[in-house]
Coordinates of C-alpha atoms in Angstrom, one line a residue:
X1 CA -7.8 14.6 25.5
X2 CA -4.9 13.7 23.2
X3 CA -4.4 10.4 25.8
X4 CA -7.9 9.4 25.1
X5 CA -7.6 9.5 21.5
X6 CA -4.8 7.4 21.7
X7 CA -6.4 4.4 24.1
X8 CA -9.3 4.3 21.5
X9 CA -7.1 2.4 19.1
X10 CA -7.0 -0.6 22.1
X11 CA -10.8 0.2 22.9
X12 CA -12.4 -1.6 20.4
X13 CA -12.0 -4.9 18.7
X14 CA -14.0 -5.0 15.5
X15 CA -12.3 -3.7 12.2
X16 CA -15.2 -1.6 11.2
X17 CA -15.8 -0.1 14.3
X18 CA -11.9 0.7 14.6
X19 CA -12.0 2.3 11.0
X20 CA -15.3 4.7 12.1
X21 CA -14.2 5.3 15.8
X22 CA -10.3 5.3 16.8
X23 CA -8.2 8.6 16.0
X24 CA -11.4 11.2 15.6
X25 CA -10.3 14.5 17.2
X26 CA -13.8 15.4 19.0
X27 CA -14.1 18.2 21.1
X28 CA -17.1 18.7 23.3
X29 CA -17.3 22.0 23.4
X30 CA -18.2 21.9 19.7
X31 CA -19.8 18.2 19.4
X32 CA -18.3 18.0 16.3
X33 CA -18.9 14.1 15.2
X34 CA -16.2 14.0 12.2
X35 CA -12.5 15.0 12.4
X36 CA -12.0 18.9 11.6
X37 CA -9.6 20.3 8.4
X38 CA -6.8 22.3 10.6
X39 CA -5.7 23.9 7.4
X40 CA -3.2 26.0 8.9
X41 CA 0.4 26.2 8.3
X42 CA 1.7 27.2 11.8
X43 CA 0.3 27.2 15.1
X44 CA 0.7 29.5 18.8
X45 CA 4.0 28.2 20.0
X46 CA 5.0 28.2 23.2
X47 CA 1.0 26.8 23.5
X48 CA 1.2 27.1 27.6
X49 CA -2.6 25.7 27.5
X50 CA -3.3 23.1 30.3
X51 CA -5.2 21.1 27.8
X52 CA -2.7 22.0 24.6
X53 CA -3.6 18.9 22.0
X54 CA -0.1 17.5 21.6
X55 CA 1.5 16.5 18.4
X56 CA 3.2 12.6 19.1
X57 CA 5.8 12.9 17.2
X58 CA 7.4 15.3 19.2
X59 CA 5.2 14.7 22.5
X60 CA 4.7 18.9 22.5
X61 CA 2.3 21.2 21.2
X62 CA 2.1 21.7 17.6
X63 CA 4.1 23.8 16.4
X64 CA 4.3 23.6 12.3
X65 CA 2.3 21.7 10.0
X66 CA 5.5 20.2 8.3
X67 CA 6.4 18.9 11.8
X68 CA 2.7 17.7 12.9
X69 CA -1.0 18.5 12.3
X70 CA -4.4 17.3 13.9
X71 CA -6.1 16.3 11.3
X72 CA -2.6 14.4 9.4
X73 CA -2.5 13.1 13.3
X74 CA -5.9 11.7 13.3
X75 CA -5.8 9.9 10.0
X76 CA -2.5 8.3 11.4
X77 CA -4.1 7.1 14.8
X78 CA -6.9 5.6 13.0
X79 CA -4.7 3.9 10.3
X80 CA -2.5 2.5 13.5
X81 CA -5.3 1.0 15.0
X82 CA -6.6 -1.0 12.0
X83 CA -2.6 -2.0 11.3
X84 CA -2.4 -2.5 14.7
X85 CA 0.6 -0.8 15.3
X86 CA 2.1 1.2 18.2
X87 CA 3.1 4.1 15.7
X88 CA 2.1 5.3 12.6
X89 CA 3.4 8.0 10.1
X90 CA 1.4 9.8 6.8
X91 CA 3.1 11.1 3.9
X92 CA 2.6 13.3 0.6
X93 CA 2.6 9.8 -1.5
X94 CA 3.4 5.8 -1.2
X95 CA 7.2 6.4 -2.7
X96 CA 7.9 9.2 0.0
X97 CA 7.0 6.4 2.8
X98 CA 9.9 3.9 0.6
X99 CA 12.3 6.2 0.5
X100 CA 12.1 8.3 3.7
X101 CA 11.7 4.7 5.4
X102 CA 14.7 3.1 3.3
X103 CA 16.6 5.9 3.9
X104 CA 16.2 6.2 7.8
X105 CA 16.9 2.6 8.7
X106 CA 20.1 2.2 5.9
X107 CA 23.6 3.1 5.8
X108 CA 26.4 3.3 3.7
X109 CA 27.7 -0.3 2.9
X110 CA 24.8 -2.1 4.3
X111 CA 23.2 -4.5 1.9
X112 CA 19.5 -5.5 1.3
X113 CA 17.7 -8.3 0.1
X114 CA 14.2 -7.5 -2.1
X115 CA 11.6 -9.5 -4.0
X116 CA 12.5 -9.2 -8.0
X117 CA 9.1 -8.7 -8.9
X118 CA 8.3 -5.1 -7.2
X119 CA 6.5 -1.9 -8.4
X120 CA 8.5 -0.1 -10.8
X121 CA 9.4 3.1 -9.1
X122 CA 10.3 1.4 -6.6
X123 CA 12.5 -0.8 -8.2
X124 CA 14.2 2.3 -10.2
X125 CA 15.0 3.6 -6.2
X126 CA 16.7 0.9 -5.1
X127 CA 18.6 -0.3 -8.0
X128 CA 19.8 3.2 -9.6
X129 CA 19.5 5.4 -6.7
X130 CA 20.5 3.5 -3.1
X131 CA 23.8 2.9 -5.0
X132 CA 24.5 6.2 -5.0
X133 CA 24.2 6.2 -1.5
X134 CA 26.8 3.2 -1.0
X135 CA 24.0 1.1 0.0
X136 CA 24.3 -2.0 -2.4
X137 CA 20.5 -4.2 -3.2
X138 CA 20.3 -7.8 -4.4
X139 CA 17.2 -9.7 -5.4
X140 CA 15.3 -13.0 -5.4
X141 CA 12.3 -14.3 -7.1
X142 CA 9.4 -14.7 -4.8
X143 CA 9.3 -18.1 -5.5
X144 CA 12.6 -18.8 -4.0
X145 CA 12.3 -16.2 -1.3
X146 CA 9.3 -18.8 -0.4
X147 CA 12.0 -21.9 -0.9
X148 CA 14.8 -20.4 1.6
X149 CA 17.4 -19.9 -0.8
X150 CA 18.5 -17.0 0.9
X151 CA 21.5 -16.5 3.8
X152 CA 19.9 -13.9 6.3
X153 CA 23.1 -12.6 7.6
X154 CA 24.0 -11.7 4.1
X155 CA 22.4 -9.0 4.4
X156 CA 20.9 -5.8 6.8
X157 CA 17.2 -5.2 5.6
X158 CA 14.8 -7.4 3.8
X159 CA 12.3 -5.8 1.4
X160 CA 9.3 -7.6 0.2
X161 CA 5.9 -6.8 -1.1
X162 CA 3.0 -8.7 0.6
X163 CA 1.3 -9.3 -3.0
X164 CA 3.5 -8.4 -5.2
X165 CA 3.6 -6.4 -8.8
X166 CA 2.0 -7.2 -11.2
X167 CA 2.4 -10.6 -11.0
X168 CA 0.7 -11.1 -7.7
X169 CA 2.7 -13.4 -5.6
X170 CA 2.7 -13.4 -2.4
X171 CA 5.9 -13.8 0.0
X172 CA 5.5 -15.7 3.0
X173 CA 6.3 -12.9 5.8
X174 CA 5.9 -15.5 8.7
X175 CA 8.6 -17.9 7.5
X176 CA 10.8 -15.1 6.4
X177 CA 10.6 -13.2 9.3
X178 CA 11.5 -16.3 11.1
X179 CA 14.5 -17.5 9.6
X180 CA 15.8 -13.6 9.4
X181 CA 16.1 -12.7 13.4
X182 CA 17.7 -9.6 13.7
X183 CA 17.0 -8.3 10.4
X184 CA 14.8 -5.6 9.7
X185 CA 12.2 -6.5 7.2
X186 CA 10.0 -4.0 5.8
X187 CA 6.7 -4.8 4.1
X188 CA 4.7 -3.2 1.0
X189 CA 1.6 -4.0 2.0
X190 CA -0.7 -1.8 -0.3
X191 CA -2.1 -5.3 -2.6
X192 CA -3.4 -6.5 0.5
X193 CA -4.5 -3.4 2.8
X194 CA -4.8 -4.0 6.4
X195 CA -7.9 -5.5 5.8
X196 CA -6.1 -8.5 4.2
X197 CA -3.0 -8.3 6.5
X198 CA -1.4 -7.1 9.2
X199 CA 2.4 -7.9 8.5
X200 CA 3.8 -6.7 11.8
X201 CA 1.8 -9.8 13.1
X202 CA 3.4 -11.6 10.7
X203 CA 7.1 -10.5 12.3
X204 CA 7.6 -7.7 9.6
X205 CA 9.4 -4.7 11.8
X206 CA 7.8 -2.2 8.8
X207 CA 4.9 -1.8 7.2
X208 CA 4.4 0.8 3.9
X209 CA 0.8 1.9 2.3
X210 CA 0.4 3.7 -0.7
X211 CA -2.8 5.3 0.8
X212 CA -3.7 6.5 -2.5
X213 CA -4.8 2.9 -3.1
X214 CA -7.0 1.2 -1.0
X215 CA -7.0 2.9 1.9
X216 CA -8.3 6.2 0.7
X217 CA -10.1 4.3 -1.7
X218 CA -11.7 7.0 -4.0
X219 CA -9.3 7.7 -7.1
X220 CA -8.9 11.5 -5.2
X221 CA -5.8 11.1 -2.7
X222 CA -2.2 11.2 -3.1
X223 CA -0.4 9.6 0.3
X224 CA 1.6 7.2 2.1
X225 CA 1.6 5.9 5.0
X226 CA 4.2 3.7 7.4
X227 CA 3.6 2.1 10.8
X228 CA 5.7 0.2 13.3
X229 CA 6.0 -1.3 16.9
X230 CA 9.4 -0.2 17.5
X231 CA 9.8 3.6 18.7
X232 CA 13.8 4.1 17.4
X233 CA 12.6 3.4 14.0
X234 CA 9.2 5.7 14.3
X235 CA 11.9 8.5 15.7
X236 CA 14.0 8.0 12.7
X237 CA 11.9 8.0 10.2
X238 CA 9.8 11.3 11.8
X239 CA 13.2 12.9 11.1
X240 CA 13.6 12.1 7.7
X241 CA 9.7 13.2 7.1
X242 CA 10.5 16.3 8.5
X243 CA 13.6 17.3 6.8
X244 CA 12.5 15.9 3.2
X245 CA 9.1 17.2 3.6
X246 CA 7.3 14.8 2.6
X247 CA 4.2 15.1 4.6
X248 CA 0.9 15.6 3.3
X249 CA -1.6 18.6 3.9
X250 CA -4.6 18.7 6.0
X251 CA -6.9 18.4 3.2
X252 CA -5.3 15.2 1.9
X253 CA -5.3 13.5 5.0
X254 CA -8.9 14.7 5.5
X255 CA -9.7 13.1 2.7
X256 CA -7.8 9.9 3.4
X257 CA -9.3 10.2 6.8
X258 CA -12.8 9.6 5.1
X259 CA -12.0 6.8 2.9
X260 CA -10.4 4.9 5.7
X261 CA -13.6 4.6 7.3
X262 CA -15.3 2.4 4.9
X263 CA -12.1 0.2 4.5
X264 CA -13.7 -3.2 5.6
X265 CA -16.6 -2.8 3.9
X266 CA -15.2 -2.0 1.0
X267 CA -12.5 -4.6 0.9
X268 CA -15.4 -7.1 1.4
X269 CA -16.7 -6.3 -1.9
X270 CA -12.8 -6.1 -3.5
X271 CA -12.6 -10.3 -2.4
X272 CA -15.6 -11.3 -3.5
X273 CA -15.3 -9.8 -7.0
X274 CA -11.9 -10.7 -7.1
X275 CA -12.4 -14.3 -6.8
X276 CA -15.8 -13.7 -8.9
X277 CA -13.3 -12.9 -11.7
X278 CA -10.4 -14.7 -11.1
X279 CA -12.9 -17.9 -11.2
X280 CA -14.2 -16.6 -14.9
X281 CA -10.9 -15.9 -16.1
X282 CA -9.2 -19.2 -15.5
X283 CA -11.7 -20.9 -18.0
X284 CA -11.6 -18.3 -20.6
X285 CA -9.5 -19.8 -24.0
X286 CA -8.7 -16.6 -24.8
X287 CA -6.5 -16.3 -21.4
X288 CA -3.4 -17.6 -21.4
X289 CA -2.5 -17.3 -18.0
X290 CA -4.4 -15.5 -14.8
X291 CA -2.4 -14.2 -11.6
X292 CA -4.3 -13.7 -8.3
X293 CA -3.3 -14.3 -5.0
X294 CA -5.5 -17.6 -3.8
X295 CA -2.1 -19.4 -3.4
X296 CA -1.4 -22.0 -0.8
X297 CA 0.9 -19.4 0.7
X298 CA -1.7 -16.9 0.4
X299 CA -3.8 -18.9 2.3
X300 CA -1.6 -18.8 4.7
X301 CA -0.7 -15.4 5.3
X302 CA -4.0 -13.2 4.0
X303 CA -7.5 -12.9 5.2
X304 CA -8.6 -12.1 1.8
X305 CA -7.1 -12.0 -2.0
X306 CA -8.4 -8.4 -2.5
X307 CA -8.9 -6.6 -6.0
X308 CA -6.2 -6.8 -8.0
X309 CA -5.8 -10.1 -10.9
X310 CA -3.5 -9.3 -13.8
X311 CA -4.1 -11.8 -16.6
X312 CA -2.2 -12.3 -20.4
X313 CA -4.2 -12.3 -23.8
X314 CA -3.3 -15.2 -26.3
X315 CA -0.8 -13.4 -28.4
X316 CA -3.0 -13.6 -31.4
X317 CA -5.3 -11.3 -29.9
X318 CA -4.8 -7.2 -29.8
X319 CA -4.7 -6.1 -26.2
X320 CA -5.2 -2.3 -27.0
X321 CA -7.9 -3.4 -28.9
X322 CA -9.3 -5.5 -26.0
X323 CA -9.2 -2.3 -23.7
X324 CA -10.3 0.5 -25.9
X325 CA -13.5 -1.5 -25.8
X326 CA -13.9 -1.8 -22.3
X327 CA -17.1 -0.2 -21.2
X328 CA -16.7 0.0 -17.4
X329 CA -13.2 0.1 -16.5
X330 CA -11.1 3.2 -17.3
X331 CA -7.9 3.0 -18.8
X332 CA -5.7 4.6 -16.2
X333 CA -2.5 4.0 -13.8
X334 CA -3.0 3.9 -10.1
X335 CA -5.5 0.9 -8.5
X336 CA -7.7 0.1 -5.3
X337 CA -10.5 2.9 -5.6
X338 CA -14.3 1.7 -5.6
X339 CA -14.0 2.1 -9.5
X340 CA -12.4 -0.3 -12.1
X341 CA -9.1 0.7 -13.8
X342 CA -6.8 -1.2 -16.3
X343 CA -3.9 -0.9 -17.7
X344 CA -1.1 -2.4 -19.1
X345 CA 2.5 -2.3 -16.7
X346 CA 4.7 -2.4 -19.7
X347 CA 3.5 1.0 -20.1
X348 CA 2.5 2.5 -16.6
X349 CA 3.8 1.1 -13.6
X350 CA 6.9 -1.0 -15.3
X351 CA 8.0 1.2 -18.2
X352 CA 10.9 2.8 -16.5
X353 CA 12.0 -1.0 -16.7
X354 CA 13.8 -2.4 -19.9
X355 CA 12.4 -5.1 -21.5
X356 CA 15.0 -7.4 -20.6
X357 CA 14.3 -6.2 -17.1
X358 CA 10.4 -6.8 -17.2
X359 CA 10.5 -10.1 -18.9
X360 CA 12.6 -11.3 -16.3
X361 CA 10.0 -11.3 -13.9
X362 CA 7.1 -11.9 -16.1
X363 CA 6.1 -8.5 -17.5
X364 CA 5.2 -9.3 -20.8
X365 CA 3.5 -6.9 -23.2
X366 CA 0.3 -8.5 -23.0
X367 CA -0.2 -8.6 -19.5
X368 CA -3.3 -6.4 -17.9
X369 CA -3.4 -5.5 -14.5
X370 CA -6.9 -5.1 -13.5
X371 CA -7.8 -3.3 -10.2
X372 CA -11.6 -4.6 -9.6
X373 CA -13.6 -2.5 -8.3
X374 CA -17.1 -2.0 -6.2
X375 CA -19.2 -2.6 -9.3
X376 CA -21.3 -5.7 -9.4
X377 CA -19.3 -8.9 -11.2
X378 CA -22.0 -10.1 -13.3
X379 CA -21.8 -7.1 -15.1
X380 CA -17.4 -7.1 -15.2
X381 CA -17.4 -10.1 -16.5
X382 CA -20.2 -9.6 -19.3
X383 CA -17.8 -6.4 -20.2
X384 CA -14.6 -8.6 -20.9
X385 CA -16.3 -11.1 -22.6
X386 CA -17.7 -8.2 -25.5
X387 CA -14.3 -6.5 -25.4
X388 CA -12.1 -10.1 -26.1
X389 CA -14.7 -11.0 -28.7
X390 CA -14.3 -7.3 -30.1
X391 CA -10.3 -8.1 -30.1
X392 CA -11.0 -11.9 -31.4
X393 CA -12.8 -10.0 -34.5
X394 CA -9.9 -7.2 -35.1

């Protein structure tokens, strides 16, 4: 049984049909149709059952929920087959994917080359806490990540974000990964979803979800995810899921289990609005500047520009009054759900940065990030327009 579930990630071609079918534990003696909550901390062990389900990270019976669980299993064989990866791995948030990944395939005195422009708990990781660690991190604008002013054997690991932020620029994986043989590059691909791209295509060794965003989709989950073609660094990185214990519980990967399903169809909605907006905002006076992902390179390396657009007010104008009289998006951290949030980075996502630090790549204090979601444009972009004439008035 466990064999079949795993060939159904290979069975079928179509992304929405791979997001409904592959990974769903079904057992015919109940006929059960969607994936059961195994909420259960231990299990029988030695399980000397001919038809024991087996949990693949250890290729045995389950044994302990920390170690492996059915339903945590299933949600990971059904995210593997829409990032079509050989192996995937869940945790209990997107940071304890970074850092149990980082941490498994680092070492002491090994050096590693990330995008400037990152998330900024992730950034805080590797520039005050990898130190401590003896592993040492430099980093490079996007922009001349993109230009090849970087020496590959300078360094052990490459770390990008495949849209990065807030300032949504996009890193070209294929060239990268290209010019860096023998390096392992590892890829935050939670801007772009595996709906948008598939970075291990792309010659990424690594790719890391916050499944909180769009994968899950529904503002309720808290999870990460990572997946990979190469066993050694799957093994490793089971090991440091297992002794951190960072994996998340049955109900959470229940949940994320259910969102994952409507993935494609959701992302669909996420591009079109996205553009729908990004279109609006670039002739708006009271813009100054828009960010969003239609780049050449983005062409090149994306399927789709997703949700996200960050965008600055003129300086004359009040942001927080601009957002306080927002009617449909909620002010609120965290992005990718089928509702619209804002917020501002300086104080959410970026404020464990200093100033200098933010400004440096672009942060300033009256940038919005916008995460767009399933509501209809028309009615987005008649909301901003009332809100930046309430903040023209103020």
């Amino acid at each position: 049984m466990n064999k079949v579930r795993m060939a159904e990630k290979r069975l079928f071609n179509g992304f929405n049909t791979r997001a409904v079918q592959s990974g769903e534990l079904r057992d015919p003696r109940f006929g059960n149709v969607t994936t059961p909550i195994f909420e259960t901390s231990t299990f029988v062990f030695p399980n000397s059952e001919k038809d024991a389900y087996i949990d693949n990270t250890r290729n045995l019976p389950y044994i302990y929920t920390r170690w492996g669980n059915p339903t945590v299993q299933a949600f990971e064989e059904k995210y593997a087959s829409l990032e079509k990866a050989e192996h995937a791995l869940s945790f209990s948030s997107g940071m304890g994917a970074i850092t149990s990944v980082i941490l498994a395939l680092a070492e002491r005195g090994d050096k590693i080359l990330s995008v400037s422009d990152l998330y900024g708990q992730t950034f805080y990781f590797l520039n005050k806490v990898l130190p401590e660690y003896g592993i040492s991190v430099e980093y490079i604008s996007t922009d001349r990540l993109n230009s090849g002013e970087f020496k590959p054997s300078d360094y052990d690991i490459i770390y990008l974000e495949s849209i990065t932020n807030p300032t949504l620029k996009v890193p070209d994986i294929k060239a990268v990964s290209e010019r860096s043989t023998g390096k392992k590059i590892i890829v935050d691909a939670t801007f772009a979803s595996p709906y948008n791209q598939n970075p291990l295509d792309l010659g990424a060794d690594v790719v890391i979800h916050s499944a909180t965003k769009y994968i899950s989709g529904h503002s309720d989950v808290v999870m990460g995810v990572f997946s990979t073609n190469d066993k050694s660094i799957f093994d490793k990185v089971v090991v440091r899921r297992k002794t951190f214990g960072s994996n998340p519980d049955p109900i959470q990967s229940y949940l994320a289990l259910r969102g994952i399903k409507t993935l494609g169809l959701r992302m669909e909605k996420h591009n079109k609005n996205g553009m729908e907006l990004a279109k609006y905002l670039r002739t708006e006076p009271r813009i100054s500047h828009v960010y969003y992902p239609d780049t050449e390179i983005g062409k090149k390396v994306l399927r789709g520009f997703g949700g996200m657009i960050s965008f600055e007010l003129r300086p004359e104008l009040d942001v927080h009054v601009f957002m306080r009289n927002l009617k449909i998006p909620m002010v609120a951290a965290s992005l990718g759900g089928v509702e619209s949030l804002i917020t501002l980075p300086v104080e959410t996502s970026h404020s464990s940065m200093t100033k200098e630090e933010r400004e440096r790549i672009g942060i300033t204090d009256n940038l919005v990030r916008f995460s767009i979601g399933i509501e209809d444009h028309v009615d987005l972009i008649d909301d901003i327009k009332q809100a930046l004439d309430k903040a023209s008035e103020s």
